């Protein structure tokens, strides 16, 4: 199975242009991929000025421009594709990602852990941490800052995820290295697709760190993009490698967990 990331630098608010560019890069550089992950909020950019502005970019899924773009691209490439976008549902707005399969069926995950001012723009996600089926395997969806909460990757792995698909707009420096631990402690693959460039709006400035990557269940970085610029990284993997949960020959990743000592884990 071939999995990969597409890293690029969207221009804020230019949805049509950004999608057009993503499609062009994917057609030129990602042929033959089975699972391609694109960044968080890739069609619109990140730095909204208000909830009203964010709502104005919200789109239905299915039924919006990102769904139409994804459906066509997934069919053309014969691949499953994951992208982050602003999802409108009635008066609610989510920082969501969708996985589109080549047959036109799709799954949506809504970001559970909102970062910084995302708390002003979006509603908290309400989709459970349950893997979705695609390309004959189980894929766990999480978005950017969700990485900071190790329970997300753990619950997805307990649910059977072999690959974490992780659209991102990373600004803090820690995630690329930390995802190696998420992979190691859960014995899963992860594809993090980050963006690059910066946005300056309303007197504020955000710079995004790139370094999109594919990591293996042993924590090894199998591909990593530079901090700047467009990059596509594709790696051949065997998802069955994520079924081997015993790093020593005497341990059982599931049975050895001391859940009898975990009392406070679910305290509010
Ligand atoms: C982030 O969650 N976009 C940092």
PDB file of C-alpha atoms and ligand atoms in Angstrom:
ATOM      1  CA  UNK A   1       0.000   0.000   0.000  1.00  0.00           C
ATOM      2  CA  UNK A   2       1.294   3.454  -0.906  1.00  0.00           C
ATOM      3  CA  UNK A   3       0.546   6.257   1.560  1.00  0.00           C
ATOM      4  CA  UNK A   4       1.621   9.876   1.482  1.00  0.00           C
ATOM      5  CA  UNK A   5       1.204  13.532   2.292  1.00  0.00           C
ATOM      6  CA  UNK A   6       0.812  16.620   0.153  1.00  0.00           C
ATOM      7  CA  UNK A   7       2.273  19.771   1.734  1.00  0.00           C
ATOM      8  CA  UNK A   8       1.531  23.233   0.303  1.00  0.00           C
ATOM      9  CA  UNK A   9       0.846  26.877   1.214  1.00  0.00           C
ATOM     10  CA  UNK A  10      -2.782  27.876   0.632  1.00  0.00           C
ATOM     11  CA  UNK A  11      -3.683  31.536   0.150  1.00  0.00           C
ATOM     12  CA  UNK A  12      -6.282  32.715   2.679  1.00  0.00           C
ATOM     13  CA  UNK A  13      -9.814  32.882   1.319  1.00  0.00           C
ATOM     14  CA  UNK A  14      -9.005  31.709  -2.229  1.00  0.00           C
ATOM     15  CA  UNK A  15     -10.851  28.401  -2.090  1.00  0.00           C
ATOM     16  CA  UNK A  16     -11.219  27.858  -5.809  1.00  0.00           C
ATOM     17  CA  UNK A  17      -7.545  28.639  -6.478  1.00  0.00           C
ATOM     18  CA  UNK A  18      -6.318  26.526  -3.559  1.00  0.00           C
ATOM     19  CA  UNK A  19      -8.356  23.494  -4.633  1.00  0.00           C
ATOM     20  CA  UNK A  20      -7.252  23.929  -8.229  1.00  0.00           C
ATOM     21  CA  UNK A  21      -3.623  23.993  -7.114  1.00  0.00           C
ATOM     22  CA  UNK A  22      -4.015  20.977  -4.830  1.00  0.00           C
ATOM     23  CA  UNK A  23      -5.536  19.029  -7.717  1.00  0.00           C
ATOM     24  CA  UNK A  24      -2.698  19.991 -10.048  1.00  0.00           C
ATOM     25  CA  UNK A  25       0.030  19.001  -7.549  1.00  0.00           C
ATOM     26  CA  UNK A  26      -1.713  15.703  -6.750  1.00  0.00           C
ATOM     27  CA  UNK A  27      -2.136  14.800 -10.438  1.00  0.00           C
ATOM     28  CA  UNK A  28       1.503  15.619 -11.184  1.00  0.00           C
ATOM     29  CA  UNK A  29       3.159  14.093  -8.123  1.00  0.00           C
ATOM     30  CA  UNK A  30       0.894  11.596  -6.380  1.00  0.00           C
ATOM     31  CA  UNK A  31      -0.096   9.143  -9.104  1.00  0.00           C
ATOM     32  CA  UNK A  32      -0.093   5.544  -7.840  1.00  0.00           C
ATOM     33  CA  UNK A  33      -0.817   6.533  -4.226  1.00  0.00           C
ATOM     34  CA  UNK A  34      -3.548   4.622  -2.312  1.00  0.00           C
ATOM     35  CA  UNK A  35      -4.022   7.016   0.606  1.00  0.00           C
ATOM     36  CA  UNK A  36      -3.143  10.709   0.253  1.00  0.00           C
ATOM     37  CA  UNK A  37      -3.461  13.147   3.167  1.00  0.00           C
ATOM     38  CA  UNK A  38      -3.778  16.923   2.590  1.00  0.00           C
ATOM     39  CA  UNK A  39      -3.520  19.658   5.269  1.00  0.00           C
ATOM     40  CA  UNK A  40      -6.107  20.985   7.732  1.00  0.00           C
ATOM     41  CA  UNK A  41      -8.332  23.820   6.358  1.00  0.00           C
ATOM     42  CA  UNK A  42      -6.545  23.424   3.035  1.00  0.00           C
ATOM     43  CA  UNK A  43      -9.226  25.060   0.836  1.00  0.00           C
ATOM     44  CA  UNK A  44      -9.537  28.280   2.881  1.00  0.00           C
ATOM     45  CA  UNK A  45      -6.433  28.892   4.948  1.00  0.00           C
ATOM     46  CA  UNK A  46      -6.411  29.227   8.720  1.00  0.00           C
ATOM     47  CA  UNK A  47      -6.452  32.666  10.304  1.00  0.00           C
ATOM     48  CA  UNK A  48     -10.104  33.735  10.473  1.00  0.00           C
ATOM     49  CA  UNK A  49     -10.928  37.093  12.043  1.00  0.00           C
ATOM     50  CA  UNK A  50     -14.230  36.063  13.612  1.00  0.00           C
ATOM     51  CA  UNK A  51     -16.799  33.288  13.813  1.00  0.00           C
ATOM     52  CA  UNK A  52     -18.914  35.192  11.273  1.00  0.00           C
ATOM     53  CA  UNK A  53     -16.066  35.185   8.800  1.00  0.00           C
ATOM     54  CA  UNK A  54     -15.366  31.492   9.431  1.00  0.00           C
ATOM     55  CA  UNK A  55     -19.082  30.694   8.963  1.00  0.00           C
ATOM     56  CA  UNK A  56     -19.044  32.485   5.624  1.00  0.00           C
ATOM     57  CA  UNK A  57     -16.446  29.946   4.442  1.00  0.00           C
ATOM     58  CA  UNK A  58     -18.296  26.976   5.934  1.00  0.00           C
ATOM     59  CA  UNK A  59     -19.501  24.380   3.471  1.00  0.00           C
ATOM     60  CA  UNK A  60     -21.831  21.433   3.494  1.00  0.00           C
ATOM     61  CA  UNK A  61     -20.407  17.966   3.249  1.00  0.00           C
ATOM     62  CA  UNK A  62     -21.695  16.396   1.138  1.00  0.00           C
ATOM     63  CA  UNK A  63     -22.916  19.147  -1.164  1.00  0.00           C
ATOM     64  CA  UNK A  64     -20.102  21.708  -1.092  1.00  0.00           C
ATOM     65  CA  UNK A  65     -17.160  22.571  -3.364  1.00  0.00           C
ATOM     66  CA  UNK A  66     -14.602  20.552  -1.382  1.00  0.00           C
ATOM     67  CA  UNK A  67     -16.737  17.435  -1.640  1.00  0.00           C
ATOM     68  CA  UNK A  68     -17.070  17.870  -5.423  1.00  0.00           C
ATOM     69  CA  UNK A  69     -13.305  18.435  -5.730  1.00  0.00           C
ATOM     70  CA  UNK A  70     -12.476  15.398  -3.606  1.00  0.00           C
ATOM     71  CA  UNK A  71     -14.917  13.095  -5.351  1.00  0.00           C
ATOM     72  CA  UNK A  72     -13.380  13.861  -8.725  1.00  0.00           C
ATOM     73  CA  UNK A  73      -9.761  13.650  -7.546  1.00  0.00           C
ATOM     74  CA  UNK A  74     -10.255  10.369  -5.642  1.00  0.00           C
ATOM     75  CA  UNK A  75     -11.906   8.785  -8.672  1.00  0.00           C
ATOM     76  CA  UNK A  76      -9.214  10.064 -11.038  1.00  0.00           C
ATOM     77  CA  UNK A  77      -6.297   8.896  -8.867  1.00  0.00           C
ATOM     78  CA  UNK A  78      -8.059   5.686  -7.776  1.00  0.00           C
ATOM     79  CA  UNK A  79      -7.057   6.650  -4.225  1.00  0.00           C
ATOM     80  CA  UNK A  80      -8.596   7.566  -0.899  1.00  0.00           C
ATOM     81  CA  UNK A  81      -7.939  11.203  -0.044  1.00  0.00           C
ATOM     82  CA  UNK A  82      -8.183  13.041   3.285  1.00  0.00           C
ATOM     83  CA  UNK A  83      -8.538  16.833   3.493  1.00  0.00           C
ATOM     84  CA  UNK A  84      -9.336  19.329   6.271  1.00  0.00           C
ATOM     85  CA  UNK A  85     -12.043  21.983   5.674  1.00  0.00           C
ATOM     86  CA  UNK A  86     -14.576  24.207   7.484  1.00  0.00           C
ATOM     87  CA  UNK A  87     -17.814  22.202   7.707  1.00  0.00           C
ATOM     88  CA  UNK A  88     -21.142  23.956   8.180  1.00  0.00           C
ATOM     89  CA  UNK A  89     -24.025  22.042   9.690  1.00  0.00           C
ATOM     90  CA  UNK A  90     -27.019  24.323  10.328  1.00  0.00           C
ATOM     91  CA  UNK A  91     -25.720  27.081  12.575  1.00  0.00           C
ATOM     92  CA  UNK A  92     -22.798  24.955  13.715  1.00  0.00           C
ATOM     93  CA  UNK A  93     -19.318  25.127  12.235  1.00  0.00           C
ATOM     94  CA  UNK A  94     -16.696  22.429  12.631  1.00  0.00           C
ATOM     95  CA  UNK A  95     -13.012  22.188  11.838  1.00  0.00           C
ATOM     96  CA  UNK A  96     -13.469  18.885  10.016  1.00  0.00           C
ATOM     97  CA  UNK A  97     -11.719  16.490   7.732  1.00  0.00           C
ATOM     98  CA  UNK A  98     -13.209  14.145   5.182  1.00  0.00           C
ATOM     99  CA  UNK A  99     -11.916  10.892   3.787  1.00  0.00           C
ATOM    100  CA  UNK A 100     -13.153  10.305   0.230  1.00  0.00           C
ATOM    101  CA  UNK A 101     -12.847   6.855  -1.352  1.00  0.00           C
ATOM    102  CA  UNK A 102     -12.491   6.291  -5.102  1.00  0.00           C
ATOM    103  CA  UNK A 103     -16.076   4.935  -5.225  1.00  0.00           C
ATOM    104  CA  UNK A 104     -17.430   8.307  -4.021  1.00  0.00           C
ATOM    105  CA  UNK A 105     -18.293   7.204  -0.474  1.00  0.00           C
ATOM    106  CA  UNK A 106     -16.902   9.325   2.340  1.00  0.00           C
ATOM    107  CA  UNK A 107     -16.446   9.686   6.118  1.00  0.00           C
ATOM    108  CA  UNK A 108     -16.159  12.893   8.140  1.00  0.00           C
ATOM    109  CA  UNK A 109     -14.340  13.569  11.441  1.00  0.00           C
ATOM    110  CA  UNK A 110     -14.847  16.827  13.387  1.00  0.00           C
ATOM    111  CA  UNK A 111     -11.829  18.123  15.352  1.00  0.00           C
ATOM    112  CA  UNK A 112     -12.297  17.451  19.048  1.00  0.00           C
ATOM    113  CA  UNK A 113      -9.510  19.602  20.516  1.00  0.00           C
ATOM    114  CA  UNK A 114      -9.635  23.185  19.265  1.00  0.00           C
ATOM    115  CA  UNK A 115      -6.367  25.140  19.355  1.00  0.00           C
ATOM    116  CA  UNK A 116      -6.187  28.721  20.654  1.00  0.00           C
ATOM    117  CA  UNK A 117      -8.655  31.038  18.807  1.00  0.00           C
ATOM    118  CA  UNK A 118     -10.242  28.121  16.994  1.00  0.00           C
ATOM    119  CA  UNK A 119     -12.366  28.090  20.162  1.00  0.00           C
ATOM    120  CA  UNK A 120     -13.917  31.385  18.941  1.00  0.00           C
ATOM    121  CA  UNK A 121     -14.445  30.236  15.345  1.00  0.00           C
ATOM    122  CA  UNK A 122     -15.596  26.613  15.579  1.00  0.00           C
ATOM    123  CA  UNK A 123     -17.814  24.319  17.588  1.00  0.00           C
ATOM    124  CA  UNK A 124     -16.167  21.401  19.388  1.00  0.00           C
ATOM    125  CA  UNK A 125     -16.240  18.213  17.355  1.00  0.00           C
ATOM    126  CA  UNK A 126     -18.846  15.583  18.188  1.00  0.00           C
ATOM    127  CA  UNK A 127     -17.675  12.580  16.150  1.00  0.00           C
ATOM    128  CA  UNK A 128     -16.268   9.603  18.092  1.00  0.00           C
ATOM    129  CA  UNK A 129     -12.680   8.409  17.749  1.00  0.00           C
ATOM    130  CA  UNK A 130     -13.551   5.415  15.584  1.00  0.00           C
ATOM    131  CA  UNK A 131     -11.457   4.206  12.651  1.00  0.00           C
ATOM    132  CA  UNK A 132     -12.990   4.210   9.186  1.00  0.00           C
ATOM    133  CA  UNK A 133     -12.462   1.570   6.474  1.00  0.00           C
ATOM    134  CA  UNK A 134     -10.604   2.507   3.320  1.00  0.00           C
ATOM    135  CA  UNK A 135      -8.166   0.772   0.982  1.00  0.00           C
ATOM    136  CA  UNK A 136      -8.745  -2.526   2.775  1.00  0.00           C
ATOM    137  CA  UNK A 137      -7.518  -1.263   6.133  1.00  0.00           C
ATOM    138  CA  UNK A 138      -8.605   0.752   9.175  1.00  0.00           C
ATOM    139  CA  UNK A 139      -7.752   4.432   9.239  1.00  0.00           C
ATOM    140  CA  UNK A 140      -7.896   6.717  12.262  1.00  0.00           C
ATOM    141  CA  UNK A 141      -8.713  10.363  11.570  1.00  0.00           C
ATOM    142  CA  UNK A 142      -7.437  13.161  13.815  1.00  0.00           C
ATOM    143  CA  UNK A 143      -6.711  16.823  13.125  1.00  0.00           C
ATOM    144  CA  UNK A 144      -3.606  18.779  14.108  1.00  0.00           C
ATOM    145  CA  UNK A 145      -3.777  19.681  17.852  1.00  0.00           C
ATOM    146  CA  UNK A 146      -5.587  16.392  18.572  1.00  0.00           C
ATOM    147  CA  UNK A 147      -2.038  14.941  18.649  1.00  0.00           C
ATOM    148  CA  UNK A 148      -1.455  16.731  21.969  1.00  0.00           C
ATOM    149  CA  UNK A 149      -4.044  14.483  23.635  1.00  0.00           C
ATOM    150  CA  UNK A 150      -2.507  10.986  23.560  1.00  0.00           C
ATOM    151  CA  UNK A 151      -5.893   9.395  24.285  1.00  0.00           C
ATOM    152  CA  UNK A 152      -7.005  10.179  20.718  1.00  0.00           C
ATOM    153  CA  UNK A 153      -4.367   8.021  19.016  1.00  0.00           C
ATOM    154  CA  UNK A 154      -4.720   5.389  21.750  1.00  0.00           C
ATOM    155  CA  UNK A 155      -8.496   5.059  21.405  1.00  0.00           C
ATOM    156  CA  UNK A 156      -8.170   4.919  17.598  1.00  0.00           C
ATOM    157  CA  UNK A 157      -5.502   2.199  17.912  1.00  0.00           C
ATOM    158  CA  UNK A 158      -7.614   0.205  20.386  1.00  0.00           C
ATOM    159  CA  UNK A 159     -10.416   0.476  17.810  1.00  0.00           C
ATOM    160  CA  UNK A 160      -8.135  -1.182  15.264  1.00  0.00           C
ATOM    161  CA  UNK A 161      -6.620   1.757  13.357  1.00  0.00           C
ATOM    162  CA  UNK A 162      -3.467   0.758  11.454  1.00  0.00           C
ATOM    163  CA  UNK A 163      -2.786   4.184   9.965  1.00  0.00           C
ATOM    164  CA  UNK A 164      -3.457   7.606  11.501  1.00  0.00           C
ATOM    165  CA  UNK A 165      -4.352  10.226   8.880  1.00  0.00           C
ATOM    166  CA  UNK A 166      -3.517  13.618  10.400  1.00  0.00           C
ATOM    167  CA  UNK A 167      -4.293  16.809   8.427  1.00  0.00           C
ATOM    168  CA  UNK A 168      -2.531  19.698  10.174  1.00  0.00           C
ATOM    169  CA  UNK A 169      -1.728  23.405  10.308  1.00  0.00           C
ATOM    170  CA  UNK A 170       1.098  23.134  12.836  1.00  0.00           C
ATOM    171  CA  UNK A 171       2.594  26.257  14.382  1.00  0.00           C
ATOM    172  CA  UNK A 172       4.298  24.834  17.498  1.00  0.00           C
ATOM    173  CA  UNK A 173       7.566  22.949  16.907  1.00  0.00           C
ATOM    174  CA  UNK A 174       6.902  19.732  18.855  1.00  0.00           C
ATOM    175  CA  UNK A 175       4.494  17.673  16.785  1.00  0.00           C
ATOM    176  CA  UNK A 176       6.734  16.005  14.176  1.00  0.00           C
ATOM    177  CA  UNK A 177       8.925  14.403  16.854  1.00  0.00           C
ATOM    178  CA  UNK A 178       5.994  13.754  19.221  1.00  0.00           C
ATOM    179  CA  UNK A 179       4.128  11.822  16.522  1.00  0.00           C
ATOM    180  CA  UNK A 180       6.988   9.300  16.551  1.00  0.00           C
ATOM    181  CA  UNK A 181       6.009   8.540  20.163  1.00  0.00           C
ATOM    182  CA  UNK A 182       2.286   8.377  19.277  1.00  0.00           C
ATOM    183  CA  UNK A 183       3.229   5.768  16.635  1.00  0.00           C
ATOM    184  CA  UNK A 184       5.627   3.832  18.856  1.00  0.00           C
ATOM    185  CA  UNK A 185       3.329   3.629  21.882  1.00  0.00           C
ATOM    186  CA  UNK A 186       0.423   2.434  19.708  1.00  0.00           C
ATOM    187  CA  UNK A 187       2.417   0.506  17.072  1.00  0.00           C
ATOM    188  CA  UNK A 188       0.643   2.299  14.205  1.00  0.00           C
ATOM    189  CA  UNK A 189       1.620   4.263  11.090  1.00  0.00           C
ATOM    190  CA  UNK A 190       0.888   7.999  10.882  1.00  0.00           C
ATOM    191  CA  UNK A 191       0.697  10.363   7.924  1.00  0.00           C
ATOM    192  CA  UNK A 192       0.825  14.010   9.037  1.00  0.00           C
ATOM    193  CA  UNK A 193       0.127  16.524   6.242  1.00  0.00           C
ATOM    194  CA  UNK A 194       1.062  20.018   7.327  1.00  0.00           C
ATOM    195  CA  UNK A 195       1.000  23.333   5.491  1.00  0.00           C
ATOM    196  CA  UNK A 196       3.756  25.904   5.033  1.00  0.00           C
ATOM    197  CA  UNK A 197       3.950  29.670   4.632  1.00  0.00           C
ATOM    198  CA  UNK A 198       2.445  32.308   6.894  1.00  0.00           C
ATOM    199  CA  UNK A 199      -0.746  34.292   7.269  1.00  0.00           C
ATOM    200  CA  UNK A 200      -0.909  37.923   8.426  1.00  0.00           C
ATOM    201  CA  UNK A 201      -4.418  39.128   9.170  1.00  0.00           C
ATOM    202  CA  UNK A 202      -6.038  41.495  11.674  1.00  0.00           C
ATOM    203  CA  UNK A 203      -2.626  42.448  13.110  1.00  0.00           C
ATOM    204  CA  UNK A 204      -1.725  38.822  13.835  1.00  0.00           C
ATOM    205  CA  UNK A 205       0.747  36.522  12.218  1.00  0.00           C
ATOM    206  CA  UNK A 206       0.972  32.729  12.089  1.00  0.00           C
ATOM    207  CA  UNK A 207       3.834  30.764  10.538  1.00  0.00           C
ATOM    208  CA  UNK A 208       3.347  27.108   9.749  1.00  0.00           C
ATOM    209  CA  UNK A 209       6.219  24.672  10.187  1.00  0.00           C
ATOM    210  CA  UNK A 210       5.869  22.188   7.305  1.00  0.00           C
ATOM    211  CA  UNK A 211       7.754  18.951   8.061  1.00  0.00           C
ATOM    212  CA  UNK A 212       4.882  16.771   6.912  1.00  0.00           C
ATOM    213  CA  UNK A 213       5.821  13.152   7.441  1.00  0.00           C
ATOM    214  CA  UNK A 214       5.092   9.445   7.334  1.00  0.00           C
ATOM    215  CA  UNK A 215       6.089   7.517  10.482  1.00  0.00           C
ATOM    216  CA  UNK A 216       6.165   3.745  11.026  1.00  0.00           C
ATOM    217  CA  UNK A 217       4.947   1.653  13.998  1.00  0.00           C
ATOM    218  CA  UNK A 218       8.522   1.539  15.315  1.00  0.00           C
ATOM    219  CA  UNK A 219       8.639   5.355  15.448  1.00  0.00           C
ATOM    220  CA  UNK A 220      10.931   5.567  12.431  1.00  0.00           C
ATOM    221  CA  UNK A 221      10.442   8.583  10.121  1.00  0.00           C
ATOM    222  CA  UNK A 222       9.893   7.048   6.671  1.00  0.00           C
ATOM    223  CA  UNK A 223       9.583  10.389   4.842  1.00  0.00           C
ATOM    224  CA  UNK A 224       9.721  13.994   5.997  1.00  0.00           C
ATOM    225  CA  UNK A 225       9.174  17.236   4.072  1.00  0.00           C
ATOM    226  CA  UNK A 226      11.220  20.417   4.503  1.00  0.00           C
ATOM    227  CA  UNK A 227       9.916  23.316   6.623  1.00  0.00           C
ATOM    228  CA  UNK A 228       9.059  25.336   3.543  1.00  0.00           C
ATOM    229  CA  UNK A 229       7.553  24.834   0.153  1.00  0.00           C
ATOM    230  CA  UNK A 230       5.460  22.297  -1.659  1.00  0.00           C
ATOM    231  CA  UNK A 231       6.297  18.643  -1.139  1.00  0.00           C
ATOM    232  CA  UNK A 232       4.715  15.270  -1.782  1.00  0.00           C
ATOM    233  CA  UNK A 233       6.088  12.253   0.096  1.00  0.00           C
ATOM    234  CA  UNK A 234       4.878   8.760  -0.716  1.00  0.00           C
ATOM    235  CA  UNK A 235       5.998   5.574   1.023  1.00  0.00           C
ATOM    236  CA  UNK A 236       5.221   1.920   0.410  1.00  0.00           C
ATOM    237  CA  UNK A 237       4.015   0.325   3.656  1.00  0.00           C
ATOM    238  CA  UNK A 238       2.374  -2.888   4.823  1.00  0.00           C
ATOM    239  CA  UNK A 239      -0.491  -2.037   7.220  1.00  0.00           C
ATOM    240  CA  UNK A 240      -0.085  -5.560   8.693  1.00  0.00           C
ATOM    241  CA  UNK A 241       3.098  -4.243  10.357  1.00  0.00           C
ATOM    242  CA  UNK A 242       0.745  -2.303  12.650  1.00  0.00           C
ATOM    243  CA  UNK A 243      -0.762  -5.572  13.892  1.00  0.00           C
ATOM    244  CA  UNK A 244       2.434  -6.628  15.646  1.00  0.00           C
ATOM    245  CA  UNK A 245       1.940  -5.049  19.045  1.00  0.00           C
ATOM    246  CA  UNK A 246       4.669  -6.858  20.968  1.00  0.00           C
ATOM    247  CA  UNK A 247       7.983  -4.979  20.930  1.00  0.00           C
ATOM    248  CA  UNK A 248       9.863  -7.517  23.119  1.00  0.00           C
ATOM    249  CA  UNK A 249       8.496 -11.034  22.668  1.00  0.00           C
ATOM    250  CA  UNK A 250       7.171 -11.028  26.245  1.00  0.00           C
ATOM    251  CA  UNK A 251       4.760  -8.123  26.212  1.00  0.00           C
ATOM    252  CA  UNK A 252       1.204  -7.695  25.055  1.00  0.00           C
ATOM    253  CA  UNK A 253       0.377  -4.131  24.144  1.00  0.00           C
ATOM    254  CA  UNK A 254      -3.292  -4.615  25.067  1.00  0.00           C
ATOM    255  CA  UNK A 255      -3.180  -7.041  28.007  1.00  0.00           C
ATOM    256  CA  UNK A 256      -0.203  -5.372  29.741  1.00  0.00           C
ATOM    257  CA  UNK A 257      -2.053  -2.059  30.080  1.00  0.00           C
ATOM    258  CA  UNK A 258      -2.690  -1.570  33.823  1.00  0.00           C
ATOM    259  CA  UNK A 259      -6.229  -0.298  33.454  1.00  0.00           C
ATOM    260  CA  UNK A 260      -6.778  -1.221  37.128  1.00  0.00           C
ATOM    261  CA  UNK A 261      -4.488   1.737  37.969  1.00  0.00           C
ATOM    262  CA  UNK A 262      -6.001   4.166  35.430  1.00  0.00           C
ATOM    263  CA  UNK A 263      -8.791   5.435  37.706  1.00  0.00           C
ATOM    264  CA  UNK A 264      -8.290   9.179  37.129  1.00  0.00           C
ATOM    265  CA  UNK A 265      -7.998   8.941  33.362  1.00  0.00           C
ATOM    266  CA  UNK A 266     -11.679   9.600  32.756  1.00  0.00           C
ATOM    267  CA  UNK A 267     -12.211  12.083  35.614  1.00  0.00           C
ATOM    268  CA  UNK A 268     -13.609  15.410  34.449  1.00  0.00           C
TER     269      UNK A 268
HETATM  270  C1  LIG B   1      -3.640  23.441  15.152  1.00  0.00           C
HETATM  271  O1  LIG B   1      -4.325  22.633  15.772  1.00  0.00           O
HETATM  272  N1  LIG B   1      -4.000  23.880  13.963  1.00  0.00           N
HETATM  273  C2  LIG B   1      -2.373  23.927  15.711  1.00  0.00           C
END
